[in-house]
Coordinates of C-alpha atoms in Angstrom, one line a residue:
M13 CA 124.6 148.5 56.4
I14 CA 124.1 145.8 58.8
S15 CA 126.8 145.1 61.6
I16 CA 126.8 142.1 64.0
V17 CA 129.0 142.1 67.1
M18 CA 130.5 138.9 67.9
P19 CA 131.8 138.3 71.7
S20 CA 134.3 135.9 72.0
Y21 CA 136.2 134.2 74.7
Q22 CA 138.2 130.4 74.4
Q23 CA 135.6 129.6 71.3
V24 CA 138.3 128.7 68.7
A25 CA 136.3 125.4 67.9
F26 CA 133.3 127.1 66.6
L27 CA 134.5 130.8 66.3
E28 CA 135.3 130.3 62.6
E29 CA 131.9 128.8 61.6
A30 CA 130.2 131.7 63.4
A31 CA 132.2 134.3 61.8
R32 CA 131.8 133.1 58.2
S33 CA 128.1 132.6 58.7
V34 CA 128.3 136.2 59.3
L35 CA 130.6 137.4 56.7
D36 CA 129.3 134.9 53.6
Q37 CA 125.9 136.6 54.0
A38 CA 124.9 137.4 50.3
G39 CA 122.7 140.6 49.2
V40 CA 123.5 142.4 52.2
D41 CA 126.3 144.8 53.1
V42 CA 127.7 143.5 56.8
E43 CA 130.7 144.0 58.9
L44 CA 131.3 141.6 61.6
I45 CA 132.9 143.3 65.1
V46 CA 134.7 140.6 67.0
M47 CA 135.5 141.4 70.7
D48 CA 138.1 139.0 71.9
P49 CA 139.6 140.2 75.5
G50 CA 142.6 137.8 75.7
S51 CA 141.7 134.3 74.1
V52 CA 145.1 131.9 74.3
D53 CA 143.4 128.9 72.6
G54 CA 144.0 129.9 69.1
S55 CA 141.2 131.9 68.5
R56 CA 143.2 135.3 67.9
E57 CA 145.6 133.5 65.3
R58 CA 142.4 132.1 63.4
L59 CA 140.9 135.7 63.5
Q60 CA 143.9 137.2 62.0
E61 CA 143.6 134.4 59.3
L62 CA 140.1 135.4 58.5
R63 CA 140.7 139.1 58.6
A64 CA 143.3 138.7 55.8
E65 CA 140.4 136.9 54.1
Y66 CA 137.7 139.4 54.2
G67 CA 139.3 142.8 54.8
D68 CA 137.9 145.3 56.8
R69 CA 134.6 143.7 56.6
L70 CA 136.0 142.1 59.7
V71 CA 136.8 144.2 62.6
L72 CA 139.2 142.7 65.6
C73 CA 139.1 144.3 69.1
L74 CA 141.1 142.6 70.9
E75 CA 141.1 144.4 74.1
Q76 CA 140.2 143.5 77.7
D77 CA 136.5 144.2 78.8
R78 CA 134.4 143.7 82.0
G79 CA 132.3 140.6 80.6
Q80 CA 130.0 140.1 77.9
S81 CA 127.7 142.7 78.1
D82 CA 130.3 145.2 78.1
A83 CA 131.8 143.4 75.1
V84 CA 128.6 144.0 73.3
N85 CA 128.2 147.5 74.2
R86 CA 131.8 148.4 73.0
G87 CA 131.2 146.6 70.0
M88 CA 128.0 148.3 69.2
A89 CA 130.2 151.8 69.6
L90 CA 132.3 150.7 66.9
A91 CA 129.6 149.7 64.4
R92 CA 129.0 151.8 61.3
G93 CA 125.6 150.0 60.4
R94 CA 122.3 151.3 60.7
V95 CA 120.8 147.8 61.5
L96 CA 122.5 145.8 64.6
G97 CA 122.6 142.5 66.0
W98 CA 124.6 140.4 68.2
L99 CA 125.9 137.0 67.5
N100 CA 127.8 134.6 70.3
S101 CA 130.8 132.8 68.7
D102 CA 129.4 129.3 69.1
D103 CA 126.0 130.1 67.3
R104 CA 125.5 130.6 63.4
F105 CA 123.2 132.5 61.0
R106 CA 121.5 130.5 58.5
P107 CA 122.3 131.4 54.5
G108 CA 120.2 134.7 53.7
A109 CA 119.0 135.7 57.2
L110 CA 120.4 139.1 57.0
A111 CA 119.3 140.3 53.7
R112 CA 115.6 139.2 54.9
V113 CA 116.4 141.4 58.0
S114 CA 118.1 144.5 56.9
P115 CA 115.1 146.3 55.0
L116 CA 112.8 145.5 57.6
L117 CA 114.6 147.4 60.2
D118 CA 116.0 150.2 58.0
R119 CA 114.0 152.8 59.1
E120 CA 114.2 156.2 61.4
E121 CA 111.7 154.8 64.0
P122 CA 113.3 152.6 66.8
A123 CA 112.2 149.1 65.7
W124 CA 113.3 145.3 66.5
L125 CA 112.8 141.9 64.6
C126 CA 112.4 138.5 66.4
G127 CA 112.9 135.6 64.2
M128 CA 112.8 131.8 64.7
A129 CA 116.1 129.8 65.6
G130 CA 117.1 126.0 65.0
M131 CA 119.2 124.0 67.6
I132 CA 122.6 122.5 66.8
D133 CA 124.9 120.3 68.6
A134 CA 128.9 120.5 69.2
R135 CA 129.7 119.3 65.9
G136 CA 127.2 121.5 64.1
A137 CA 124.7 118.6 63.4
S138 CA 120.7 119.4 63.7
A139 CA 119.6 118.8 67.0
M140 CA 115.9 118.2 67.7
S141 CA 114.9 120.1 70.9
L142 CA 111.9 121.3 72.7
L143 CA 113.8 124.1 73.9
A144 CA 113.9 125.5 70.4
W145 CA 110.5 124.3 69.3
Y146 CA 109.1 126.0 72.6
K147 CA 110.9 129.3 72.2
N148 CA 109.8 129.7 68.8
W149 CA 106.3 128.7 69.3
Q150 CA 106.1 131.5 71.9
T151 CA 108.1 134.0 69.8
R152 CA 105.1 133.6 67.1
R153 CA 102.4 134.7 69.9
F154 CA 104.6 137.5 71.4
S155 CA 103.4 139.9 73.8
R156 CA 104.9 142.2 76.5
F157 CA 103.0 140.3 79.3
K158 CA 104.1 137.0 78.0
L159 CA 107.7 138.3 78.0
L160 CA 107.6 139.2 81.6
L161 CA 106.5 135.7 82.4
E162 CA 109.6 134.3 80.9
N163 CA 112.3 134.8 78.3
F164 CA 111.5 132.8 75.1
V165 CA 113.2 135.1 72.8
P166 CA 116.0 133.6 70.6
Q167 CA 119.0 136.0 71.1
Q168 CA 120.8 134.8 68.1
A169 CA 117.7 135.6 65.7
T170 CA 116.9 138.8 67.1
F171 CA 118.0 142.1 65.6
W172 CA 117.2 146.0 65.9
N173 CA 118.1 149.3 64.7
R174 CA 120.2 152.1 65.7
S175 CA 117.1 153.9 66.9
M176 CA 115.9 151.2 68.9
W177 CA 119.3 150.8 70.4
E178 CA 119.8 154.4 71.6
R179 CA 116.2 154.8 72.6
A180 CA 116.3 151.5 74.9
G181 CA 119.8 152.2 75.9
G182 CA 122.5 149.3 75.9
M183 CA 123.5 146.1 77.8
D184 CA 123.7 146.3 81.7
I185 CA 127.3 145.7 82.2
D186 CA 126.6 144.4 85.8
R187 CA 124.4 141.4 84.0
H188 CA 126.3 138.1 82.9
L189 CA 123.7 135.6 82.6
D190 CA 120.3 137.3 81.6
M191 CA 121.5 140.5 79.9
D192 CA 119.5 139.8 76.8
Y193 CA 116.3 139.3 78.8
D194 CA 116.7 142.7 80.4
L195 CA 117.2 144.3 76.9
W196 CA 114.5 142.6 75.2
L197 CA 112.1 143.7 78.0
R198 CA 113.4 147.3 77.8
F199 CA 113.2 147.0 73.7
A200 CA 109.5 145.9 74.6
R201 CA 108.9 148.7 76.6
V202 CA 109.7 150.9 73.4
S203 CA 107.5 149.0 71.0
P204 CA 106.6 145.2 70.0
P205 CA 108.8 143.3 67.7
L206 CA 108.0 142.7 64.2
I207 CA 108.0 138.8 64.1
L208 CA 109.3 136.4 61.3
T209 CA 108.3 132.9 61.3
E210 CA 111.5 131.8 59.2
E211 CA 114.5 130.6 60.9
L212 CA 117.5 132.9 60.7
A213 CA 120.1 131.4 63.0
D214 CA 121.1 128.2 65.1
M215 CA 121.6 128.3 68.9
R216 CA 124.6 125.5 69.6
V217 CA 124.1 123.6 72.7
H218 CA 127.3 122.1 74.3
A219 CA 128.8 121.3 77.5
A220 CA 131.1 124.1 77.7
A221 CA 128.6 126.8 77.1
K222 CA 127.8 129.4 79.7
G223 CA 123.8 128.4 79.4
S224 CA 124.5 124.9 79.9
R225 CA 127.0 125.2 82.7
Q226 CA 124.8 127.6 84.7
A227 CA 121.3 127.4 83.7
R228 CA 119.7 127.2 87.0
E229 CA 121.7 130.8 88.0
Q230 CA 120.3 132.2 84.4
L231 CA 116.7 131.4 85.4
A232 CA 117.6 132.7 88.7
D233 CA 118.6 136.1 87.5
A234 CA 116.0 136.1 84.8
G235 CA 113.3 136.0 87.7
A236 CA 115.2 139.1 89.4
T237 CA 115.0 140.7 86.5
A238 CA 111.5 140.3 85.9
R239 CA 110.7 141.5 89.0
L240 CA 112.4 144.8 88.8
H241 CA 110.6 145.5 85.4
A242 CA 107.0 144.2 86.9
G243 CA 106.2 147.4 88.5
E244 CA 105.6 149.3 85.2
Y245 CA 103.1 147.0 84.2
G246 CA 100.8 147.4 87.2
A247 CA 98.3 144.7 88.4
A248 CA 99.3 142.9 85.4
G249 CA 102.8 142.9 86.6
R250 CA 101.8 141.8 90.2
L251 CA 99.5 138.8 88.4
A252 CA 103.0 138.0 86.3
M253 CA 105.2 137.4 89.3
V254 CA 102.4 134.9 91.1
L255 CA 102.5 133.0 87.8
R256 CA 106.1 133.6 86.8
P257 CA 107.5 130.3 88.8
L258 CA 105.0 128.2 87.2
F259 CA 106.4 129.2 83.7
S260 CA 110.1 128.9 85.2
L261 CA 109.5 125.5 86.7
R262 CA 108.3 124.5 82.9
T263 CA 111.4 126.2 81.2
R264 CA 113.7 124.6 83.6
V265 CA 112.2 121.0 82.6
Y266 CA 113.0 122.2 79.0
Y267 CA 116.6 123.3 79.8
L268 CA 117.3 119.8 81.9
L269 CA 116.0 118.0 78.6
A270 CA 118.2 120.1 75.9
K271 CA 121.1 121.2 77.4
P272 CA 124.4 118.9 78.1
R273 CA 126.0 119.1 81.4
S274 CA 129.3 117.3 80.6

C-alpha cells in the first residue's frame, strides 16, 4: 500500500480535484488521509461526499492541529502504507504516478524518490513556468551540496518509504514555510534520492497559496535552515553559505515571475 497525507484548510475550490488525483490512481493500492483542522468553506461536506464514494480508502481526520507540519506528522502516524507521500490540497498527481513510484520504494532500507512536476494555474490549466523548469532541471542533477544551496526539490513529486521517515524523523512542527526543505536535507543525510525524469505531479500557483503570499519569508526561512545544516558539511558547508545568497536571488526572481500576488 502507498499512503498519501493531504493537509487541507479552506481549500474547497481545489480539494476534490486533488483528492481524486490520488484515489483514482490505477494499478496501486492507495489510501488518502486528509487532515482538516476546521474548514468552514464547504470542504468537510465535500470530503464526506467523497468518503461515501471511496469508502475506507479515504481516511478523514477532522481534528485541530498546530499547523501544516503537525498535520503531516499526524497523518503519517495514521498511515498504513509502506510507501509514503504528502500532497497539498491545491496540487494534484498525474495519472499513473503512484504505480510508477511504489515498486521503486517498496524496500527495507531507507529510500526516497524525486520526480518532476509541472505547473498549473487556479483553473487547472497547464502553465508554462521558468520556476517549474528550473526545479526539474536542478532535480535531474541532484547533489547534496546543491541542495544546501537552494531548495529545488518539487515537494508534490517526492515520495519515500517508511524506513526513511523513521530514520530521518518527522516534520519539525515549528516550521511553517520551509518544512519540506528541512525534511529533504535530513533525507539527503541518509541517502541520495532516486531520480525519475517523468512528471509525476502538478504544482498549482494561485494568489491564495502560502508560497505566493509569503514567498519572501519562505526564502528567508530556507536560508536559516540551510545555515543550521551547513556545519555537518565542513568546508563545503562554509562555501555553500558564501554562495547561497546568489542562488537565493536567482530563485527570488523566478518566484516573482511565476507566482501571482493577487
